[in-house]
Amino acid sequence: MLIPQEKIDEAKRLYDGKAMEEIVDYLGVTKWDERAKKGSCPWHSDSNPSFIWNEKNNSFHCFSCNRNYGIIDLYLDQGLTYIDAVKKLFEETGIEYNFSMQGVHSKPSYKYPTHVDSPNRDVVNKYWNLRGISEKTLNYLDIQQDDKGNTVYHYYNENDVLLTVKYRPSHKTKPGESKCWSQKDADFSPILFNMNRCDPSRPLVITEGEPDCMSVIEAGYTNAVSVPNGCNNMKWIEQCWDWLEQFPKIIVWGDNDEPGIKARNEICNRLGTWKTYYIEPKETDIIKTEKGNNPLEGKVPKDANEVLYFFGKEKVLEYVNNPIELPVEGVFDLAGAEEFDIQNAEGLYTGIKDLDDKIYKLVFGTLNIITGKSGEGKSVFVNQVAICQALEQNYDVFVYSGELPAPVLKNWVETNMIGREHITMSDGGHIRHFDPASREKMRKWYSGRVMIYDDNVDATATTLLLKMEEMARKFGTKVFLIDNLMMVDLECDSESRLQAEKKFIKDLINFAKRFNVLVFLVAHPRKTGEIMVTKEDISGSSDIVNLAHMVFGVHRYSDNERAGELNERGNYRRGKEPIKYESVVEVLKNRITGLVPKVELFFDYPSYRFYRTPEEIWHRYKWDDNKNPLRKDDPNDHQIPGEDKTPLNDES
């Protein structure tokens, strides 16, 4: 449950004087001046009293160590969860509120874990004490020990419901040894550790692991959580979205390594650059040990636990109290820009080897336009790449399909995804039948991963972009497909459409760069007929092509083109020889590498797949766990129209 902050503020105001007295008594504040409402800070040597009651926010603030402390903090220190603390405050001030959701198991099919109670915690206490974590912090976080001496973490949601129990060895792990695992016979929910003890009115520190969260709390800052599955899994953002949205300020403290920094950037973008800060170690904070034989000697600390262990609590709090603000949006130092290495850059492969060999990959953070005349396969091609291959490469997809109704789009995508092995044709090759068991398995695999925009609600560019941002931030969606530009309401009249198109293209590019996602936009060409389109033929403003990073043209060869053209001597004209392929994908623009190849392809009608080799037509997507070798034959007849009449030669 999300308790309205205004109600909590009202309760704090009503309890102001009594709260001050309870805190002074509980913390044993010395040199207390009741009239001036100040005393010595209980957390450090404070000869000149700097622990002062702030009547504006009804809490203490130390002007020396920068610590804040209010009545909710007191109740949390006394062992209550956040909901229990608010409930107690409301009871003290006579404010009514419904707390009926607290502790409720609201998921009927969820296998809730069992709380682990330790008869003793000797092994856990000893291990974590060596890493700078006290028994008090272990008690605060409800950390227990199982019968084998492993550390047990209990993950509660904001309603005090235990959703996940994790274990880890209470020793330094060896190569090949499991570092963590969840409770057997219980489900796992990707929520944040310690979220039920955090106050949404205060800045939240998000760490990469439980030891780092423990270290921040050990140092004295209790509004800290850790992610459940390391830096690469972002499912916790979606799971805890509404809870995270309450916090006015979020501080991200990940590991100081390449994966940690990459994750930090994504977290800041998704949670909001305007309210997120981050922590990274200072180059001057060099680890030094007495014996000098520690492998970390001479390095900067990697995470919060290393800061605690080597530098102490004060240094941890110094980092928490002085996080780094994200740079001003739109302005940055070029020298500090990341190195671009297409080999290591995140990207999507098309799955067509000859095309990938030439363009390598579609790099994230870019806008890619697909064009081609009606009926020539541009939507089929983009569905194969932007939906099926994206899912295959573990990326979730958002689709705006302005022309195809959802049932038709579903049929097209599933036809490609299920593959020819699981399709039978009837009625002269016009009707497809999916194997029922395979269809069910496939749908279970991609369920929840392809989200379709409901344009019956609002098809304006503004609303579409807002929904795309929500999907990128809340759900971590990485691939976005808009099919097609003409179906987007650009909120303009016919006279100003070209300018509106330019603005929409710029907005898509900024969106792709800001969230490091891949955007596909289908755009119709002006011309019709058998001639292949060029980038100049795309309908609308020339800025559509000029601003895009890559432009692909999809063309289906006509029978005339495939048959070739003879000269007056009965020989094929140069450049007009017969073509065995049915289609061609041409890169019309490539701002990433500059390469603009053409790749000719076959098309398999039963599976709606473009392909070049038999391996591509028989490719099995990951939902299909069949390990048998793929077939190596091509079941299609690629006879060139009229090829039995005249021999092929290169004469002009």
XYZ file of C-alpha atoms in Angstrom:
652
model
C 0.000 0.000 0.000
C 1.181 3.528 -0.753
C 0.331 5.781 2.198
C -0.297 9.425 1.161
C 2.626 11.561 2.284
C 0.337 14.450 3.203
C -1.342 12.291 5.852
C 2.029 11.340 7.329
C 3.132 14.998 7.321
C -0.073 15.945 9.127
C 0.560 13.279 11.770
C 4.151 14.493 12.250
C 2.896 18.045 12.707
C 0.346 16.965 15.319
C 2.975 14.893 17.182
C 5.746 17.514 16.906
C 6.565 18.288 20.551
C 6.040 14.772 21.848
C 8.151 13.343 19.026
C 11.010 15.643 19.989
C 10.832 14.526 23.621
C 10.748 10.820 22.732
C 13.781 11.144 20.437
C 15.826 13.079 23.002
C 15.033 10.480 25.655
C 15.648 7.439 23.400
C 18.959 8.688 21.962
C 20.171 10.149 25.261
C 20.911 13.552 23.740
C 23.342 15.461 25.961
C 23.620 19.222 26.493
C 19.927 19.425 25.663
C 18.563 22.983 25.582
C 14.787 22.652 25.671
C 14.220 26.310 24.911
C 16.561 26.380 21.873
C 15.544 22.818 20.939
C 19.091 21.667 20.355
C 21.698 19.372 21.843
C 24.841 17.408 21.070
C 24.598 14.947 18.214
C 24.559 11.374 19.548
C 26.543 10.021 16.564
C 29.768 11.959 16.868
C 31.811 14.106 19.231
C 29.872 17.347 19.332
C 31.223 19.899 21.797
C 29.213 22.683 20.163
C 25.599 21.329 20.051
C 24.550 20.990 16.431
C 21.631 18.535 16.725
C 18.701 20.934 16.204
C 14.942 20.338 15.944
C 13.470 21.617 12.688
C 9.831 22.614 13.221
C 9.328 22.897 9.478
C 9.755 19.166 8.810
C 9.299 17.968 12.413
C 12.654 16.222 12.732
C 16.202 16.716 14.025
C 19.059 17.734 11.767
C 22.743 17.694 12.659
C 24.561 20.548 10.967
C 27.872 18.815 11.578
C 27.374 15.260 10.260
C 24.327 16.103 8.117
C 22.134 13.420 9.674
C 18.330 13.747 9.844
C 16.221 11.944 12.424
C 12.472 12.010 13.009
C 9.771 10.032 14.758
C 9.536 7.463 11.926
C 13.289 6.849 12.240
C 12.850 6.302 15.963
C 10.133 3.713 15.441
C 12.222 1.971 12.780
C 15.178 1.864 15.181
C 12.894 0.243 17.725
C 12.297 -2.661 15.347
C 9.123 -1.618 13.548
C 8.673 -1.801 9.792
C 7.720 1.342 7.899
C 4.003 0.474 7.846
C 4.061 -0.357 11.573
C 5.831 2.935 12.270
C 3.224 4.950 10.359
C 0.413 2.963 11.962
C 1.788 3.741 15.439
C 2.120 7.442 14.580
C -1.449 7.544 13.263
C -2.705 5.860 16.440
C -0.852 8.427 18.580
C -2.383 11.333 16.642
C -5.881 9.952 16.012
C -5.581 9.807 12.223
C -7.676 7.078 10.639
C -6.316 4.970 7.793
C -7.024 1.514 6.390
C -4.007 -0.780 6.780
C -5.894 -3.920 5.748
C -3.384 -4.833 3.008
C -0.538 -5.267 5.503
C 0.707 -8.847 5.556
C -1.933 -10.082 3.087
C -1.013 -12.905 0.684
C -2.760 -11.432 -2.346
C -1.418 -13.810 -5.039
C -3.466 -17.034 -5.011
C -1.061 -19.045 -7.176
C 2.158 -17.720 -5.617
C 4.252 -20.162 -3.565
C 5.164 -17.985 -0.608
C 8.467 -18.804 1.116
C 8.836 -19.760 4.760
C 10.644 -17.575 7.263
C 13.898 -19.105 8.505
C 14.332 -18.869 12.285
C 17.848 -19.420 13.614
C 18.428 -21.334 16.850
C 21.777 -19.531 16.782
C 23.606 -17.310 14.338
C 27.201 -17.854 15.359
C 28.634 -18.590 11.888
C 26.795 -15.685 10.264
C 27.703 -13.269 13.064
C 31.388 -14.207 12.847
C 31.618 -13.939 9.061
C 29.842 -10.609 8.739
C 31.662 -9.155 11.705
C 34.884 -9.793 9.771
C 33.398 -7.687 6.952
C 32.479 -4.828 9.265
C 28.807 -5.691 9.860
C 27.591 -5.750 13.466
C 25.023 -8.033 15.084
C 22.772 -4.997 15.505
C 22.571 -4.504 11.728
C 21.960 -8.224 11.166
C 19.069 -8.060 13.647
C 17.685 -4.912 12.039
C 17.582 -6.604 8.623
C 16.158 -9.912 9.905
C 19.193 -11.808 8.616
C 19.234 -15.404 9.814
C 21.326 -18.581 9.554
C 20.215 -21.924 8.146
C 21.194 -25.329 9.519
C 24.333 -25.367 7.331
C 25.590 -21.989 8.473
C 24.550 -20.089 5.341
C 23.357 -16.491 5.524
C 19.600 -16.107 4.959
C 18.091 -12.913 3.534
C 14.369 -12.259 3.919
C 12.848 -10.054 1.223
C 9.617 -8.320 2.253
C 7.537 -6.079 0.025
C 6.148 -2.695 1.094
C 3.181 -4.453 2.752
C 5.445 -6.561 5.027
C 4.736 -9.706 2.999
C 7.656 -12.147 2.743
C 8.002 -12.810 -1.014
C 11.556 -14.073 -1.435
C 14.133 -15.867 0.694
C 17.740 -15.944 -0.521
C 20.790 -17.787 0.787
C 24.513 -17.300 0.415
C 27.559 -18.988 1.987
C 28.905 -17.377 5.141
C 32.417 -17.452 3.753
C 34.347 -16.263 0.749
C 33.098 -18.319 -2.170
C 35.434 -20.470 -4.235
C 35.414 -20.772 -8.054
C 32.485 -22.930 -9.135
C 30.668 -22.568 -5.808
C 27.147 -21.123 -5.833
C 27.165 -17.539 -4.597
C 23.432 -17.375 -3.890
C 20.214 -19.325 -4.332
C 16.554 -18.983 -3.420
C 14.418 -21.112 -1.118
C 13.452 -24.524 -2.486
C 9.759 -25.073 -3.332
C 9.049 -21.329 -3.103
C 8.604 -18.706 -5.803
C 11.014 -15.849 -6.365
C 9.833 -12.254 -6.706
C 12.360 -9.620 -7.906
C 11.750 -7.066 -5.174
C 14.263 -4.923 -3.313
C 15.901 -6.092 -0.100
C 14.880 -3.982 2.943
C 12.188 -2.023 1.071
C 9.694 -2.512 3.928
C 11.911 -0.483 6.293
C 12.432 2.548 4.047
C 10.802 5.965 4.369
C 9.687 7.360 0.954
C 10.052 10.939 2.178
C 13.849 10.516 2.469
C 16.473 9.856 -0.221
C 16.765 6.157 -1.090
C 20.142 4.483 -1.610
C 20.042 1.562 -4.058
C 23.030 -0.791 -3.848
C 24.087 -3.720 -6.023
C 24.045 -6.418 -3.345
C 22.913 -7.207 0.181
C 26.430 -6.736 1.699
C 26.515 -3.182 0.328
C 23.048 -2.435 1.691
C 24.156 -3.839 5.062
C 27.245 -1.599 4.949
C 25.251 1.587 4.326
C 22.911 0.713 7.198
C 25.877 -0.187 9.428
C 27.248 3.292 8.763
C 23.996 4.808 10.048
C 21.940 5.454 6.912
C 18.996 3.049 7.074
C 17.068 4.172 3.973
C 18.923 1.691 1.802
C 17.978 -1.301 -0.350
C 19.757 -3.725 -2.633
C 18.761 -5.256 -5.953
C 17.873 -8.964 -5.843
C 19.832 -10.461 -8.744
C 22.925 -8.417 -9.471
C 23.341 -5.514 -11.849
C 22.237 -7.197 -15.070
C 18.654 -8.028 -14.068
C 16.340 -5.000 -14.006
C 13.030 -6.776 -13.334
C 12.913 -5.143 -9.882
C 12.212 -1.753 -11.491
C 8.987 -3.017 -13.009
C 8.054 -4.961 -9.867
C 8.653 -2.021 -7.495
C 7.733 0.806 -9.877
C 4.927 2.465 -7.895
C 6.917 2.224 -4.671
C 10.033 3.746 -6.277
C 8.039 6.595 -7.812
C 7.316 7.925 -4.303
C 10.936 8.868 -3.582
C 11.905 12.452 -4.405
C 15.591 11.529 -4.554
C 17.335 8.232 -5.366
C 21.065 7.543 -4.992
C 22.512 4.655 -6.985
C 25.592 2.973 -5.509
C 26.653 0.116 -7.777
C 29.966 -1.639 -8.166
C 32.742 0.429 -9.675
C 33.283 -1.825 -12.695
C 32.052 -1.879 -16.284
C 28.833 -3.885 -15.640
C 28.081 -1.793 -12.554
C 28.524 1.508 -14.373
C 26.418 0.315 -17.307
C 23.648 -0.752 -14.917
C 23.891 2.545 -13.044
C 23.322 4.506 -16.250
C 20.262 2.443 -17.133
C 18.810 2.752 -13.630
C 19.238 6.523 -13.637
C 17.570 6.834 -17.036
C 14.651 4.626 -16.107
C 14.012 6.071 -12.646
C 14.410 9.649 -13.865
C 17.602 11.617 -14.399
C 16.017 14.609 -12.664
C 15.898 12.804 -9.319
C 18.681 10.209 -9.463
C 22.232 10.657 -8.249
C 25.101 8.205 -8.135
C 28.161 7.340 -6.085
C 31.577 6.411 -7.390
C 34.832 6.161 -5.423
C 37.266 9.028 -5.446
C 40.633 8.428 -7.049
C 42.256 9.750 -3.864
C 40.647 7.034 -1.715
C 43.347 4.399 -2.133
C 43.161 1.190 -0.108
C 46.098 0.754 2.239
C 46.592 -2.122 4.675
C 49.048 -2.631 7.499
C 50.831 -5.606 5.941
C 50.432 -4.383 2.390
C 49.814 -7.866 0.983
C 46.084 -7.541 0.291
C 45.225 -7.960 -3.436
C 43.162 -4.745 -3.143
C 46.192 -2.782 -1.956
C 46.642 0.404 -3.983
C 43.191 0.253 -5.575
C 40.097 2.364 -5.046
C 37.206 0.577 -3.290
C 34.817 -1.258 -5.590
C 31.644 -1.035 -3.498
C 30.075 0.141 -0.252
C 31.314 -2.841 1.766
C 34.918 -2.185 0.773
C 34.494 1.482 1.741
C 33.154 0.411 5.142
C 35.854 -2.205 5.692
C 38.881 -0.139 4.662
C 37.757 3.425 5.460
C 35.036 3.197 8.138
C 31.493 4.387 8.684
C 32.256 8.084 8.339
C 33.538 7.590 4.802
C 30.387 5.644 3.839
C 28.225 8.494 5.123
C 30.429 11.013 3.343
C 29.688 9.269 0.050
C 25.951 8.995 0.820
C 25.710 12.657 1.798
C 27.640 13.838 -1.263
C 26.353 11.891 -4.268
C 27.185 12.980 -7.788
C 24.503 14.789 -9.732
C 23.944 13.685 -13.291
C 25.302 16.118 -15.904
C 23.021 18.734 -17.418
C 21.002 17.016 -20.129
C 22.134 17.934 -23.625
C 25.624 19.085 -22.591
C 28.643 16.851 -22.047
C 32.413 16.762 -22.363
C 33.354 15.002 -25.603
C 36.610 13.771 -24.097
C 34.578 11.919 -21.497
C 32.284 10.208 -24.002
C 32.321 6.429 -24.050
C 34.505 4.667 -26.590
C 32.504 3.370 -29.560
C 33.366 -0.192 -30.445
C 30.744 -1.790 -32.667
C 31.975 -5.250 -31.712
C 31.174 -4.672 -28.044
C 28.338 -2.175 -28.487
C 24.911 -3.489 -27.579
C 22.993 -4.342 -30.712
C 20.491 -6.568 -32.466
C 21.425 -9.040 -35.213
C 18.952 -9.498 -38.066
C 19.405 -13.275 -38.025
C 20.195 -13.251 -41.770
C 23.896 -14.123 -41.888
C 24.745 -12.459 -45.203
C 23.160 -9.215 -44.036
C 24.766 -9.365 -40.575
C 28.173 -10.056 -42.163
C 27.852 -6.772 -44.034
C 26.247 -4.435 -41.461
C 27.333 -6.421 -38.364
C 24.465 -5.386 -36.110
C 21.800 -2.753 -35.463
C 23.260 -0.647 -32.675
C 21.098 0.407 -29.750
C 20.458 4.111 -29.363
C 19.541 4.479 -33.044
C 16.529 5.040 -35.303
C 16.206 2.576 -38.198
C 13.764 3.207 -41.063
C 12.323 0.391 -43.159
C 10.763 1.288 -46.515
C 9.418 -0.513 -49.559
C 6.380 -0.477 -51.807
C 3.099 -1.956 -50.634
C 3.048 -5.746 -50.674
C 6.815 -6.125 -51.083
C 7.515 -7.411 -47.585
C 8.724 -4.493 -45.475
C 6.326 -5.307 -42.609
C 7.168 -9.008 -42.795
C 10.888 -8.187 -42.749
C 10.603 -5.802 -39.802
C 8.416 -8.268 -37.870
C 11.036 -10.966 -38.404
C 13.877 -8.741 -37.207
C 12.325 -6.302 -34.723
C 9.985 -8.783 -33.026
C 11.046 -12.409 -33.559
C 14.817 -11.862 -33.554
C 14.553 -9.351 -30.703
C 12.786 -11.960 -28.568
C 15.337 -14.559 -29.644
C 18.128 -12.267 -28.417
C 16.355 -11.664 -25.076
C 14.938 -8.191 -25.754
C 11.317 -7.259 -25.037
C 9.349 -5.377 -27.705
C 6.776 -2.583 -27.943
C 4.717 -2.360 -31.152
C 2.507 0.335 -32.622
C 0.733 -1.270 -35.575
C -1.459 1.350 -37.183
C -2.611 -0.736 -40.131
C -2.605 -4.359 -38.975
C -5.229 -5.314 -36.363
C -3.722 -7.147 -33.374
C -5.075 -10.603 -34.402
C -3.524 -10.285 -37.885
C -0.192 -9.048 -36.497
C -0.215 -11.929 -34.014
C -0.754 -14.420 -36.827
C 2.077 -12.954 -38.912
C 4.521 -12.956 -36.010
C 3.599 -16.421 -34.767
C 3.881 -17.832 -38.296
C 7.514 -16.702 -38.428
C 8.186 -17.683 -34.827
C 6.706 -21.191 -34.836
C 8.626 -22.197 -37.960
C 7.942 -24.452 -40.891
C 8.497 -27.640 -38.882
C 5.294 -26.961 -36.955
C 3.102 -25.716 -39.835
C 0.937 -27.729 -42.217
C -0.760 -26.146 -45.229
C -4.208 -26.852 -46.654
C -6.666 -25.478 -49.218
C -4.107 -25.305 -51.983
C -1.386 -23.840 -49.759
C -3.422 -20.866 -48.516
C -4.399 -21.987 -45.006
C -1.848 -22.596 -42.238
C -2.380 -24.935 -39.319
C -0.084 -24.672 -36.278
C 0.748 -27.746 -34.246
C -1.364 -27.093 -31.083
C 1.252 -28.245 -28.549
C 3.987 -26.191 -30.224
C 1.726 -23.142 -30.418
C 0.974 -23.338 -26.689
C 4.662 -23.709 -25.847
C 5.609 -20.797 -28.123
C 2.963 -18.495 -26.655
C 4.105 -19.279 -23.133
C 7.656 -18.342 -24.181
C 6.808 -14.906 -25.557
C 3.882 -14.080 -23.253
C 4.346 -10.672 -21.619
C 7.264 -9.760 -23.891
C 5.521 -8.167 -26.904
C 3.263 -5.300 -25.894
C 0.902 -3.755 -28.461
C -0.143 -0.108 -28.273
C -3.909 0.348 -28.192
C -4.383 3.093 -30.785
C -8.125 3.037 -30.215
C -7.408 5.146 -27.137
C -5.129 7.813 -28.621
C -2.938 7.641 -31.723
C -1.258 11.039 -31.301
C 2.515 11.274 -31.452
C 2.631 12.889 -27.997
C 0.746 10.071 -26.296
C 2.621 7.393 -28.230
C 5.994 8.801 -27.157
C 4.851 9.057 -23.527
C 3.759 5.418 -23.592
C 7.087 4.399 -25.141
C 8.943 6.223 -22.380
C 6.836 4.487 -19.746
C 7.635 1.101 -21.297
C 11.361 1.883 -21.410
C 11.500 3.183 -17.836
C 9.083 0.896 -16.038
C 9.514 -2.375 -17.929
C 12.961 -1.991 -19.495
C 11.642 -2.563 -23.021
C 14.542 -2.320 -25.476
C 13.058 -2.591 -29.001
C 10.309 -0.312 -30.340
C 8.500 -0.789 -33.655
C 6.230 1.817 -35.264
C 4.414 0.508 -38.345
C 3.879 2.934 -39.950
C 4.583 6.673 -39.975
C 1.463 7.583 -41.959
C -0.776 6.105 -39.257
C 0.633 8.286 -36.462
C -1.439 11.380 -35.669
C 1.185 14.128 -35.766
C -1.311 16.659 -34.416
C -1.001 19.031 -37.358
C -2.795 20.114 -40.531
C -1.681 19.090 -44.026
C 0.299 22.307 -44.548
C 2.499 21.788 -41.484
C 2.893 17.989 -41.761
C 6.462 18.067 -43.066
C 7.591 20.105 -40.062
C 5.651 17.815 -37.728
C 7.307 14.752 -39.289
C 10.728 16.298 -38.695
C 9.875 16.935 -35.049
C 8.577 13.375 -34.593
C 11.733 11.890 -36.121
C 13.882 14.040 -33.821
C 11.809 12.934 -30.829
C 12.309 9.269 -31.795
C 16.070 9.750 -32.116
C 16.295 11.520 -28.749
C 14.213 8.753 -27.203
C 16.484 6.049 -28.668
C 19.629 7.787 -27.397
C 18.231 8.684 -23.989
C 17.166 5.152 -23.115
C 19.706 3.304 -25.293
C 16.972 1.463 -27.160
C 16.431 0.421 -30.764
C 13.627 2.118 -32.712
C 12.252 0.794 -36.022
C 10.014 3.044 -38.117
C 8.222 1.795 -41.227
C 7.790 4.539 -43.847
C 6.028 4.275 -47.209
C 7.710 5.410 -50.446
C 6.151 7.784 -52.963
C 6.676 5.677 -56.092
C 4.950 2.498 -57.238
C 5.705 0.017 -59.988
C 8.599 -2.394 -60.467
C 11.460 0.036 -59.846
C 13.302 -0.307 -56.523
C 12.910 2.599 -54.111
C 15.769 4.851 -53.094
C 16.131 6.916 -49.957
C 14.899 9.949 -51.899
C 11.622 8.129 -52.595
C 10.475 7.916 -48.966
C 7.226 9.807 -48.598
C 7.281 12.953 -46.497
C 10.041 15.270 -45.370
C 13.616 14.689 -46.552
C 14.562 15.019 -42.890
C 13.148 11.556 -42.305
C 16.127 10.056 -44.122
C 18.665 12.739 -43.247
C 18.123 12.305 -39.510
C 17.813 8.495 -39.324
C 20.824 6.334 -38.501
C 20.011 3.502 -40.909
C 17.536 3.123 -43.774
C 16.592 -0.232 -45.283
C 14.720 -0.739 -48.555
C 12.821 -4.001 -49.096
C 11.997 -4.907 -52.707
C 10.301 -7.956 -54.203
C 11.527 -8.785 -57.687
C 8.810 -8.984 -60.333
C 8.681 -11.885 -62.779
C 10.103 -9.567 -65.444
C 13.062 -8.599 -63.250
C 13.738 -12.222 -62.338
C 13.520 -13.394 -65.954
C 16.111 -10.855 -67.118
C 16.213 -8.743 -70.284
C 17.568 -9.791 -73.673
C 19.246 -7.514 -76.178
C 18.688 -7.594 -79.927
C 21.288 -10.378 -80.278
C 19.418 -12.623 -77.850
C 21.936 -12.211 -74.994
C 21.226 -10.853 -71.538
C 21.998 -7.180 -71.004
C 24.652 -6.500 -68.391
C 22.913 -5.790 -65.104
C 19.708 -7.351 -66.433
C 20.652 -11.015 -66.014
C 18.104 -13.482 -64.546
C 17.791 -13.448 -60.746
C 17.282 -16.621 -58.746
C 16.303 -14.730 -55.578
C 12.806 -13.375 -54.897
C 13.618 -10.265 -52.856
C 16.396 -7.893 -51.969
C 17.117 -5.867 -48.827
C 19.224 -2.825 -49.592
C 20.866 -0.607 -46.996
C 20.108 2.858 -48.346
C 21.874 4.699 -45.537
C 24.252 3.638 -42.773
C 25.454 6.325 -40.396
C 27.171 3.774 -38.137
C 29.753 2.202 -40.475
C 28.945 3.783 -43.848
C 28.513 0.395 -45.560
C 25.446 0.214 -47.839
C 25.207 -3.359 -49.122
C 22.466 -5.204 -50.999
C 21.524 -8.694 -49.867
C 19.279 -10.835 -52.050
C 16.925 -13.227 -50.255
C 14.461 -16.017 -50.742
C 11.021 -15.907 -49.146
C 9.297 -18.901 -47.581
C 5.556 -18.381 -47.760
C 4.473 -21.078 -45.241
C 6.647 -19.612 -42.441
C 6.700 -15.956 -43.602
C 10.482 -15.920 -43.384
C 13.076 -14.159 -45.468
C 16.132 -16.376 -45.742
C 19.332 -16.960 -47.645
C 20.356 -20.422 -46.457
C 18.448 -23.571 -45.444
C 19.648 -23.056 -41.849
C 17.688 -19.800 -41.755
C 14.474 -21.282 -43.078
C 14.633 -24.166 -40.580
C 15.934 -22.048 -37.681
C 14.320 -22.861 -34.338
C 13.617 -20.013 -31.956
C 14.464 -20.545 -28.288
C 10.987 -21.682 -27.314
C 11.668 -24.866 -29.315
C 13.944 -27.169 -27.309
C 14.293 -29.723 -30.106
C 18.021 -30.579 -30.223
C 17.948 -32.608 -33.433
C 20.108 -31.286 -36.304
C 18.411 -28.756 -38.547
C 17.371 -29.833 -42.008
C 19.767 -28.753 -44.750
C 17.373 -28.785 -47.700
C 15.457 -25.916 -49.254
C 11.834 -27.016 -49.784
C 11.038 -24.173 -52.192
C 11.272 -24.151 -55.995
C 13.340 -21.171 -57.103
C 12.997 -21.637 -60.854
C 13.627 -18.416 -62.704
C 10.781 -17.438 -65.053
C 11.800 -18.501 -68.574
C 15.233 -19.806 -67.507
C 14.846 -22.925 -69.702
C 14.582 -20.826 -72.870
C 17.827 -18.904 -73.133
C 21.278 -19.638 -71.593
C 22.651 -17.162 -69.076
C 25.697 -15.116 -70.165
C 27.353 -11.810 -69.357
C 27.423 -10.255 -72.821
C 25.877 -6.845 -73.378
